[in-house]
Coordinates of N, CA and C in Angstrom, one line a residue:
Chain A
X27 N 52.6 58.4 209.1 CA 51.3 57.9 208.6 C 50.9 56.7 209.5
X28 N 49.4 56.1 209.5 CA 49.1 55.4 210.1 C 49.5 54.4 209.7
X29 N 49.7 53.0 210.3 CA 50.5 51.7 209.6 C 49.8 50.7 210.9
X30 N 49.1 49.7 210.0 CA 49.0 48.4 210.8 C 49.7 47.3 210.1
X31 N 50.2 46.6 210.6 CA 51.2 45.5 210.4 C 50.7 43.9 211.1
X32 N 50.7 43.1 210.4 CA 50.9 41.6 210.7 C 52.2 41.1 210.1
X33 N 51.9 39.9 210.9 CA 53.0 38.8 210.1 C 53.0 38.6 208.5
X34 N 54.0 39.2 208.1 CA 54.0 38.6 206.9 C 53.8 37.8 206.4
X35 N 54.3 36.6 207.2 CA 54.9 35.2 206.6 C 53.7 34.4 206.8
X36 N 53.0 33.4 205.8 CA 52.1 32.7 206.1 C 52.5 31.7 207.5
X37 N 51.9 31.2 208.4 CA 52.3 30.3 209.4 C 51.3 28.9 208.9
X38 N 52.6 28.2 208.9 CA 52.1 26.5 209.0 C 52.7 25.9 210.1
X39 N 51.4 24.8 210.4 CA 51.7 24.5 212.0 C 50.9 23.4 212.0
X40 N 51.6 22.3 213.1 CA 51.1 21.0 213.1 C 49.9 21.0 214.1
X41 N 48.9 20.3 213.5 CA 48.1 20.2 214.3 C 48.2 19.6 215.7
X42 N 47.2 20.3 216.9 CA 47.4 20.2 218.3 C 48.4 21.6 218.7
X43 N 49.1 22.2 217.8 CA 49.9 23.1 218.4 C 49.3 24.6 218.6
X44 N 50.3 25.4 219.0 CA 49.7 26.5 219.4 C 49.8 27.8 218.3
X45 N 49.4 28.2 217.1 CA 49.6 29.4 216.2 C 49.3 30.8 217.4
X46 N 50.7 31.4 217.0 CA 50.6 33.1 217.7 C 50.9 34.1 216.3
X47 N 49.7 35.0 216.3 CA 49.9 36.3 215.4 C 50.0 37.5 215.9
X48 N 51.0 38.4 214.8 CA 51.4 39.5 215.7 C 50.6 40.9 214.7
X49 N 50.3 41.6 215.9 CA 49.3 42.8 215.2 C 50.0 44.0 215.6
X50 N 51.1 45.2 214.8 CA 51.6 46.1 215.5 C 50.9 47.4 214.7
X51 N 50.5 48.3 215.8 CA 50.4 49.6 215.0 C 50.9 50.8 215.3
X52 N 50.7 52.0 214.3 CA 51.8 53.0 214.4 C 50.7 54.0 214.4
X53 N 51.0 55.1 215.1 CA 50.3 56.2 215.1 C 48.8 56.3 215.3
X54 N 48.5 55.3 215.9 CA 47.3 55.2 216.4 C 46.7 55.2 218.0
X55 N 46.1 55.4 218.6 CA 45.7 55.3 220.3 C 44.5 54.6 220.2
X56 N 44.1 53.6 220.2 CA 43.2 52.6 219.7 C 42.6 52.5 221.1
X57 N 41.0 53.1 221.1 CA 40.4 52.1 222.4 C 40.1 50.8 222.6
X58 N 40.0 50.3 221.2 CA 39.8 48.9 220.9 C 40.5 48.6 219.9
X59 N 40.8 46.9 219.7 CA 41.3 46.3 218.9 C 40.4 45.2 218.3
X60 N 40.0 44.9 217.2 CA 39.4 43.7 217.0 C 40.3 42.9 216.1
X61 N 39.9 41.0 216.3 CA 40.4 40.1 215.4 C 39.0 39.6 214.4
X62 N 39.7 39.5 213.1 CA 38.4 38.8 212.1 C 39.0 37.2 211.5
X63 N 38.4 36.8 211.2 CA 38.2 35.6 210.2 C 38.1 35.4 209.5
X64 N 39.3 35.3 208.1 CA 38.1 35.5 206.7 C 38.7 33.8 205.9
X65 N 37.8 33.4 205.1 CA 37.8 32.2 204.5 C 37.8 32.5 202.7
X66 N 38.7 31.7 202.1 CA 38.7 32.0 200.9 C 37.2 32.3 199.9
X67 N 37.1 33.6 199.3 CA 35.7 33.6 198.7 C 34.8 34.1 199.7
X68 N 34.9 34.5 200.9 CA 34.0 35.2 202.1 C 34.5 36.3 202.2
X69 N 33.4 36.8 203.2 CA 34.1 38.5 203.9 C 34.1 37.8 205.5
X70 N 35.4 38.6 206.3 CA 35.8 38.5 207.2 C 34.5 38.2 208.3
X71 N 35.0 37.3 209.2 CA 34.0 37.3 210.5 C 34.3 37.5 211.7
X72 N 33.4 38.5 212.4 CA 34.1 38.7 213.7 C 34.3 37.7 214.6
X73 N 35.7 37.9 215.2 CA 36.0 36.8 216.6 C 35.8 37.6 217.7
X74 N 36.6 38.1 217.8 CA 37.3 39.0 219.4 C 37.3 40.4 219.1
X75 N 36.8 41.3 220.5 CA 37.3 42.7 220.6 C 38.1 42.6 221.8
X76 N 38.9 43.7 221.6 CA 39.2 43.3 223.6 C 40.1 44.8 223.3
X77 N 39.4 45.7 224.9 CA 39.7 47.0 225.4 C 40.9 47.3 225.4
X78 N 41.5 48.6 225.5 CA 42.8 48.9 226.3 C 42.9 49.0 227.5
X79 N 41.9 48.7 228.4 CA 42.5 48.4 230.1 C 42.1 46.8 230.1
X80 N 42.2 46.1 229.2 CA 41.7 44.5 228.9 C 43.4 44.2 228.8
X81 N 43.8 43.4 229.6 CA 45.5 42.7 228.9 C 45.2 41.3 228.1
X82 N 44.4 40.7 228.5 CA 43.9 39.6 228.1 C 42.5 39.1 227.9
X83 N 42.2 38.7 226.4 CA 40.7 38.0 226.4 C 40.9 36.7 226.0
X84 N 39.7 36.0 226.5 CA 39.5 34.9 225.8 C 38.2 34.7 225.2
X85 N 38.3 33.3 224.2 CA 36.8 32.6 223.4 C 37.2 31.1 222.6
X86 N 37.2 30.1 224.1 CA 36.8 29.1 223.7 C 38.5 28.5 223.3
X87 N 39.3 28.3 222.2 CA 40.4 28.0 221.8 C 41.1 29.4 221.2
X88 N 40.7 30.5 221.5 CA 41.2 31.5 221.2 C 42.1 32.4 222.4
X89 N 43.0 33.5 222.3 CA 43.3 34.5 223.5 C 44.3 35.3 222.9
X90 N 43.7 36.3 223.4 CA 44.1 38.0 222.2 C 44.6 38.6 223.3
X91 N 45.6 39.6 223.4 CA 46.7 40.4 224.3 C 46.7 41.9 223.4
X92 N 46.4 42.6 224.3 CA 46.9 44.0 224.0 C 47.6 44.7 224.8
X93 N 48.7 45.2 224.1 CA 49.7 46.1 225.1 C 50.1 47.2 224.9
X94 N 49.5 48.6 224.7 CA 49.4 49.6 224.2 C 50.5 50.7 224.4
X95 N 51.2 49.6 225.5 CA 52.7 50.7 225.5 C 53.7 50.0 224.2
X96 N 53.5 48.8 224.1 CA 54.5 48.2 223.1 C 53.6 48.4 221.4
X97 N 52.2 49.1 221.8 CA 51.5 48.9 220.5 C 51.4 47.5 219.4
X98 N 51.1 46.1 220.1 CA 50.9 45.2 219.8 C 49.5 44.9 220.4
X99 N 48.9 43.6 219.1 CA 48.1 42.6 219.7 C 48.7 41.1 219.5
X100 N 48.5 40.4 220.3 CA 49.0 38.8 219.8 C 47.7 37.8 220.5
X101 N 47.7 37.0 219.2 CA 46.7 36.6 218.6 C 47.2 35.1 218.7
X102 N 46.3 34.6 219.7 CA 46.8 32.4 219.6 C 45.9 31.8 219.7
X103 N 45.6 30.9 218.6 CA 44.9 29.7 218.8 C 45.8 28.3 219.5
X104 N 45.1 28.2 220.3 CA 45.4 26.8 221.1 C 44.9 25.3 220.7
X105 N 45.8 24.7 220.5 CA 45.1 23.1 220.1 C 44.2 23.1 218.9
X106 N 45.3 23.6 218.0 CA 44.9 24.0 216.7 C 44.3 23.1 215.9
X107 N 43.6 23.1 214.9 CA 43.2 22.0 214.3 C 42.8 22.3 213.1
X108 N 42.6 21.3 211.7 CA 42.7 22.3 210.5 C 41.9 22.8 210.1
X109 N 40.4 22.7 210.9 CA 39.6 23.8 210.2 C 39.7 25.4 211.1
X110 N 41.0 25.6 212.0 CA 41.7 27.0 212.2 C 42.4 27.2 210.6
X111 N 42.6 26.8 209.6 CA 43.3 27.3 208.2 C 42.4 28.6 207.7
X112 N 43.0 30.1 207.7 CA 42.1 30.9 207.5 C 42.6 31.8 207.7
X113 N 42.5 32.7 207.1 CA 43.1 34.0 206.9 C 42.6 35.4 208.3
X114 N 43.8 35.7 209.5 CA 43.1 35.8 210.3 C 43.6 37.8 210.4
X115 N 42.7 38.9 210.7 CA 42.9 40.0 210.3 C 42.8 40.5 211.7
X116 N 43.4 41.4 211.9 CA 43.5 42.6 212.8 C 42.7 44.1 212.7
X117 N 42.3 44.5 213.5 CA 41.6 45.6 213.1 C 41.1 46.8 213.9
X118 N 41.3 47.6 213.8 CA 41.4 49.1 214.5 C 41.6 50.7 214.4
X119 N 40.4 51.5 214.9 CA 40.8 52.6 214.4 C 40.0 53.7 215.3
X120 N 40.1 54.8 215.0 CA 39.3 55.9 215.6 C 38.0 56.7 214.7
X121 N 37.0 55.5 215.2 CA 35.7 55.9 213.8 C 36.0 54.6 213.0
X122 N 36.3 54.7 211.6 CA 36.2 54.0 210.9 C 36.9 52.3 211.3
X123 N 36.8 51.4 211.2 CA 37.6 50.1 211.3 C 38.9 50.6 210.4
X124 N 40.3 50.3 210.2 CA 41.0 50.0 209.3 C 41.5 48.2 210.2
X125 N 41.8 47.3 208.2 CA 42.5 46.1 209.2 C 44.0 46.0 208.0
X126 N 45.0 45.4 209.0 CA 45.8 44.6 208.7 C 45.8 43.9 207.6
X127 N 46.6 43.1 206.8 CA 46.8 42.6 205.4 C 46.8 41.4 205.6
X128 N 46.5 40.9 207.2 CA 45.9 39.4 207.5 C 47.3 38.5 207.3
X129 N 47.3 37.6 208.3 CA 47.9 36.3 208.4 C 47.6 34.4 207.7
X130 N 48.1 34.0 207.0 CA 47.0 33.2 206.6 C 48.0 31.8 207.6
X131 N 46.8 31.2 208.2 CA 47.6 30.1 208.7 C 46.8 29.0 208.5
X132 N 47.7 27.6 207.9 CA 47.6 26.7 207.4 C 47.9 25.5 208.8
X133 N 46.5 24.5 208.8 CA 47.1 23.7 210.0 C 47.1 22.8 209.6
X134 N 48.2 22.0 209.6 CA 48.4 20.6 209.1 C 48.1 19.1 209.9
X135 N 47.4 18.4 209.5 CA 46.8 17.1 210.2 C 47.6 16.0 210.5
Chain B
X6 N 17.2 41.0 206.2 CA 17.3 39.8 206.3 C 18.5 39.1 207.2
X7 N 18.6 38.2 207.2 CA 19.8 37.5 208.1 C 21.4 37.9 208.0
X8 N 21.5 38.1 206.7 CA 23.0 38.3 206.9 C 23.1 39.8 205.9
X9 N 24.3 40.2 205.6 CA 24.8 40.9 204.6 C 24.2 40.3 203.0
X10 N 23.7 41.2 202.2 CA 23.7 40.5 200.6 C 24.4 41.2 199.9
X11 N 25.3 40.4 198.9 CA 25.9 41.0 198.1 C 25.7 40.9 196.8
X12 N 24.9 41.5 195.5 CA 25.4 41.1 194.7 C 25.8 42.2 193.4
X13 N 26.4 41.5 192.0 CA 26.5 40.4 191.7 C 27.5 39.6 192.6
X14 N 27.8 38.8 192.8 CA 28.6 37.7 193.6 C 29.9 37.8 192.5
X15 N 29.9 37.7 191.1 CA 30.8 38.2 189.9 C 30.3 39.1 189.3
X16 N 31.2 40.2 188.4 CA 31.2 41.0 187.6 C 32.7 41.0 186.6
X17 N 32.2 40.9 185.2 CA 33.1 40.7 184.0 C 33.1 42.3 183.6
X18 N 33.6 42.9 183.4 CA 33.1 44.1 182.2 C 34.5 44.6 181.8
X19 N 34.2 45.2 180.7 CA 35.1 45.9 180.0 C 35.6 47.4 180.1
X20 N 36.5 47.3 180.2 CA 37.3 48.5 180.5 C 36.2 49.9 179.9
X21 N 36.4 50.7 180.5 CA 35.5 51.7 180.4 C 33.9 51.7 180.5
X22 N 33.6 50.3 180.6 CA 32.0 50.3 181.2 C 32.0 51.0 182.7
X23 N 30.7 51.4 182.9 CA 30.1 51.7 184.3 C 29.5 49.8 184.8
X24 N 29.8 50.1 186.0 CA 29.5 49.4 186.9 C 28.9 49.4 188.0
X25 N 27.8 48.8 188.6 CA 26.7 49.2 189.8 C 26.9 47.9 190.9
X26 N 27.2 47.7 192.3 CA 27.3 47.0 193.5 C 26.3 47.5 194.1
X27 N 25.8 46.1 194.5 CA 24.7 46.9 195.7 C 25.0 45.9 196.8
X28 N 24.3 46.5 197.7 CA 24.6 45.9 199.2 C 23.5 45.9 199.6
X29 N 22.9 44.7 200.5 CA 21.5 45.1 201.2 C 22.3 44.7 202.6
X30 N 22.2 45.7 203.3 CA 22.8 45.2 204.9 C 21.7 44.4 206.1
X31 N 21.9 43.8 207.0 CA 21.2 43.6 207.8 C 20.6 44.6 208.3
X32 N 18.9 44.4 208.5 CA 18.1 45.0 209.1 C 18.2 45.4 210.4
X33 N 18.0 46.6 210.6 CA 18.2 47.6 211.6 C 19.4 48.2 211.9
X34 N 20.3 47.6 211.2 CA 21.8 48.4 210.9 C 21.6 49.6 209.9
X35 N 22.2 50.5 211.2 CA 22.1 52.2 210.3 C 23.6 52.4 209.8
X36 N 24.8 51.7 210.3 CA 26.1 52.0 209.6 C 25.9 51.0 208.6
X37 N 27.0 51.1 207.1 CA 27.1 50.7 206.1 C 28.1 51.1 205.6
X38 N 29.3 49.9 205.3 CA 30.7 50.4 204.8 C 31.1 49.4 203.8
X39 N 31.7 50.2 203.0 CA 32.4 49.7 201.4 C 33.7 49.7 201.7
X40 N 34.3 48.4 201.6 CA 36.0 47.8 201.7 C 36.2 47.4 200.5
X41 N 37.7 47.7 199.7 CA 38.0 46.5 198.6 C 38.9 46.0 198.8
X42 N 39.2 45.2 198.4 CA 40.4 44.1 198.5 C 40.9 43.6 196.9
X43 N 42.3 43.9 197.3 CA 43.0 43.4 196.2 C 43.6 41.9 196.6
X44 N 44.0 41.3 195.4 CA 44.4 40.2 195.4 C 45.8 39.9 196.6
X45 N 45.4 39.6 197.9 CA 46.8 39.4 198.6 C 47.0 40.6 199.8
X46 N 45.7 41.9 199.5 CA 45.9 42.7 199.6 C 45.1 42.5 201.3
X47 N 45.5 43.7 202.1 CA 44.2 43.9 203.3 C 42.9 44.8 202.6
X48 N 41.9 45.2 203.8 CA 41.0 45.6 203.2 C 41.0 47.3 203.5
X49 N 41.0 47.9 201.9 CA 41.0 49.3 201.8 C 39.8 49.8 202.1
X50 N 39.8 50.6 203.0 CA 38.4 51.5 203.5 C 37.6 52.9 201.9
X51 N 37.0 52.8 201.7 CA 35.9 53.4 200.9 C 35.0 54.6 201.1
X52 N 34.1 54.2 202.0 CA 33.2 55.1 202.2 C 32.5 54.5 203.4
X53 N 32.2 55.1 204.2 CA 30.7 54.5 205.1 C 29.8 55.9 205.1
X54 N 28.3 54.7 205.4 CA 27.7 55.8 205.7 C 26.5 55.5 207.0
X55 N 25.6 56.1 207.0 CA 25.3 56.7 208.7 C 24.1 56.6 208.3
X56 N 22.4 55.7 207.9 CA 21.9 56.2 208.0 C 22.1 56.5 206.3
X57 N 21.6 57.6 205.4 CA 21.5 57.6 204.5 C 22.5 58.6 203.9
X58 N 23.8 59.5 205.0 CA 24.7 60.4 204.5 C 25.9 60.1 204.7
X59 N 26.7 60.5 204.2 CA 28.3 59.6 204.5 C 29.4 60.5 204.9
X60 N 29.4 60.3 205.9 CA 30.3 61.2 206.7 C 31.7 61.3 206.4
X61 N 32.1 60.0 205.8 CA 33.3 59.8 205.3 C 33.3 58.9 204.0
X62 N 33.9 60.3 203.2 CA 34.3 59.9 201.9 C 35.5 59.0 201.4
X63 N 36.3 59.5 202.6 CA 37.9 59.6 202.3 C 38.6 58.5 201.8
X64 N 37.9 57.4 201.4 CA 38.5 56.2 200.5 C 38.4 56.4 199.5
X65 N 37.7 57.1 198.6 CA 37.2 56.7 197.4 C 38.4 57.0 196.7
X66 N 38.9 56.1 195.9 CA 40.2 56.6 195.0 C 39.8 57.1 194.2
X67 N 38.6 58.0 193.3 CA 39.1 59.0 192.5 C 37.0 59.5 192.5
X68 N 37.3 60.4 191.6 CA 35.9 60.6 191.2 C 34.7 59.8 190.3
X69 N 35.7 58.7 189.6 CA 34.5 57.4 189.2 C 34.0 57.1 189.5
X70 N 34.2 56.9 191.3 CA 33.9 56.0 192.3 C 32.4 57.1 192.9
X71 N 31.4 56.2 193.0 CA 30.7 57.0 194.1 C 29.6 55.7 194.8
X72 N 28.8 56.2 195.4 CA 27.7 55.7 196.6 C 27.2 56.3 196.8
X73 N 25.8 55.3 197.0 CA 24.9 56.2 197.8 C 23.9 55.2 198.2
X74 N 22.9 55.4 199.6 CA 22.2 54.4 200.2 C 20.9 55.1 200.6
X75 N 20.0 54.6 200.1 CA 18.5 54.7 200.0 C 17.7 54.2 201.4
X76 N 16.8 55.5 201.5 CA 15.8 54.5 202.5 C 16.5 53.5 204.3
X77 N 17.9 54.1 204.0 CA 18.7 53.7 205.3 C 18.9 52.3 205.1
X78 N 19.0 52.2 203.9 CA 18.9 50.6 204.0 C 20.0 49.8 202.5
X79 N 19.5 50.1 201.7 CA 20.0 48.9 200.4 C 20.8 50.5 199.8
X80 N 22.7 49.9 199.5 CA 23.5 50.7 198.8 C 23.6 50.2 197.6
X81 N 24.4 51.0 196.8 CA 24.8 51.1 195.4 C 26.3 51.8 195.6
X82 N 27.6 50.9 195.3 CA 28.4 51.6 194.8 C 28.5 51.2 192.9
X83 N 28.7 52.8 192.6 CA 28.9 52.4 191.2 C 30.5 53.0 191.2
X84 N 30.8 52.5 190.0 CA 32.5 52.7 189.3 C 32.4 53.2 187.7
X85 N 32.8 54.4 187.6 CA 32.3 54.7 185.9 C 33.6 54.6 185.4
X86 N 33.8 54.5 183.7 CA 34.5 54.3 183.3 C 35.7 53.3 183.7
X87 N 35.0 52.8 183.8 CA 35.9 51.1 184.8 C 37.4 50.9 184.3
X88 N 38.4 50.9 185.1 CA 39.9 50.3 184.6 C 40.3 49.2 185.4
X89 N 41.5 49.1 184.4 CA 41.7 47.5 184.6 C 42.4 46.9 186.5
X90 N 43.1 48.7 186.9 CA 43.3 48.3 188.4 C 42.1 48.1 189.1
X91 N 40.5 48.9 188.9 CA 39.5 48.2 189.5 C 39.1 46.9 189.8
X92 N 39.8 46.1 189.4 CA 39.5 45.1 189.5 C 39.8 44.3 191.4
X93 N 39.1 44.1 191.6 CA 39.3 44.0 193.4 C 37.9 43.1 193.9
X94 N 37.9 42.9 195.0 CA 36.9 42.3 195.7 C 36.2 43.3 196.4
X95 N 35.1 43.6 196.3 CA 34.8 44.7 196.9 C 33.3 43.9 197.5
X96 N 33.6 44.4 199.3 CA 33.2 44.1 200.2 C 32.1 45.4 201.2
X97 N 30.9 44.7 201.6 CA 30.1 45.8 202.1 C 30.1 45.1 203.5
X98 N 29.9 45.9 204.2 CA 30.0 45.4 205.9 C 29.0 46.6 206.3
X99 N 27.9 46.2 207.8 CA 27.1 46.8 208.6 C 27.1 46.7 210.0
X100 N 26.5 47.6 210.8 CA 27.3 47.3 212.1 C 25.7 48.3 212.4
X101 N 25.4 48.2 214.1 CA 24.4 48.7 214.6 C 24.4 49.8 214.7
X102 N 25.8 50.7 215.2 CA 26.1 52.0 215.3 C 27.1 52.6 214.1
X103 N 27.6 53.5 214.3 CA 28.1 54.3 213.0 C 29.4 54.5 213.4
X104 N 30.3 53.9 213.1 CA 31.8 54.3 212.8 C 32.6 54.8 214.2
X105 N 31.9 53.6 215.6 CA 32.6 53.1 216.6 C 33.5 52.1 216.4
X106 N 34.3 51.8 217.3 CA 35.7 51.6 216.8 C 35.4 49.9 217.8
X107 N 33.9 50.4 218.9 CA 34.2 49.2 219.2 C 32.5 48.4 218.7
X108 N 32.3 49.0 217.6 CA 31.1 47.9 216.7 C 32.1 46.9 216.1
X109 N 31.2 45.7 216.1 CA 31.9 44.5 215.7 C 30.9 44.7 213.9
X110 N 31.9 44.0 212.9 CA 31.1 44.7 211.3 C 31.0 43.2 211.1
X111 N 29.5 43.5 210.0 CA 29.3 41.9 209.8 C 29.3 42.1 208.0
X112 N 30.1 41.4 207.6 CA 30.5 41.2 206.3 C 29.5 40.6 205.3
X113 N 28.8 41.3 204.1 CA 28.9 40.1 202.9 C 29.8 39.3 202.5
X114 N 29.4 38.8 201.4 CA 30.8 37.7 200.6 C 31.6 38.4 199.8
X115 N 31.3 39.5 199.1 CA 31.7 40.5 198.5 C 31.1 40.2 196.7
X116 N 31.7 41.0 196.0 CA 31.4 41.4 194.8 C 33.0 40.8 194.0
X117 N 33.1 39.9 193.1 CA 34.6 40.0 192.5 C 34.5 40.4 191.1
X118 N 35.1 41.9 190.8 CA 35.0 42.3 189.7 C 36.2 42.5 189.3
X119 N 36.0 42.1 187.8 CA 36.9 41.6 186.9 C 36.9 42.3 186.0
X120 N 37.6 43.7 185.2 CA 37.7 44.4 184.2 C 39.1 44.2 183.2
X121 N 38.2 43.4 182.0 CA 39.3 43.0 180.9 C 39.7 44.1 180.2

């Protein structure tokens, strides 16, 4: 069956540092990958798409990796700061979106 | 209008009531998709639709559940006989095209419905 996976584990992290999220999927050939945003009491917001002949994108304090032989995305914010605290989702499919069960990461001041 | 509308923004009701969600998507978006979310949970796919017909059903967890969207524009999911696992966040998202993989979806706030 199809399966997308993140990090379980909530990630806390001092501020200035660098949070990395891991996006793995199963049985899928994804031409694209997208990252969302979601904030407690909201619906998710788009950040990033980034291709399969894309190894790397960027936006600003963000940069998303796809590697479609390993079937991962990784996901880092750089020079983190605490309004990055936010529940951050994965998402991909053929037609429909499906996303991931989301990372929540907490940045501490 | 500007963004996604969702409302009610809450819903209380009691087990075995019917329940109605509507969604008004951004204008000139012809896709339209229903996600819910459980508490902790990611977001479960529903239904979208195209335009006023819905090409894909295949979320709907049972026959309670249905949708439908008028005029290409403002949806209704309703939930009949409501139970108490209904209870979820249920989220409408729209996007310019229909159920490309590389449309970016723009979210309401969702609906939090609460069946005692």
């Amino acid at each position: 069956s199809q399966k997308i996976e993140q990090n379980s584990e909530a990630l806390n992290i001092q501020e200035g540092k660098t949070a990395t999220l891991t996006c793995n999927y199963t049985n899928y050939s994804p031409a694209y990958l997208q990252w969302y945003r979601q904030d407690p009491g909201r619906g998710p917001v788009f950040l990033l798409l980034i291709r399969e002949n894309e190894k790397e994108k960027r936006k600003e304090r963000l940069k998303v990796t796809f590697d479609t032989t390993l079937k991962q995305s990784l996901f880092h914010i750089t020079a983190s700061q605490p309004a990055d605290s936010a529940t951050y989702l994965c998402a991909l499919g053929e037609g429909k979106l499906s996303f991931g069960a989301g990372t929540t990461v907490t940045v501490r001041a | 209008g500007a963004g996604v509308s969702q409302s009610p923004s809450n819903k209380v009701t009691e087990k075995g009531k019917d329940v109605e969600l509507r969604c008004d998507p951004i204008s000139g978006h012809t896709a339209l998709y229903w996600y819910r979310q459980s508490l902790g949970q990611g977001l479960e796919f529903l239904i979208y639709f195209q335009g006023n017909s819905a090409p894909d059903k295949s979320g709907l967890p049972s026959d309670r559940f249905s949708a439908e969207r008028t005029g290409g524009s403002v949806s209704t999911l309703t939930i009949q006989r409501t139970q108490q696992e209904d209870s979820a966040v249920y989220l409408c998202a729209s996007s310019l095209a229909e159920g490309l993989a590389n449309e970016k979806l723009f979210f309401g706030s969702g609906t939090q419905l609460s069946v005692l």
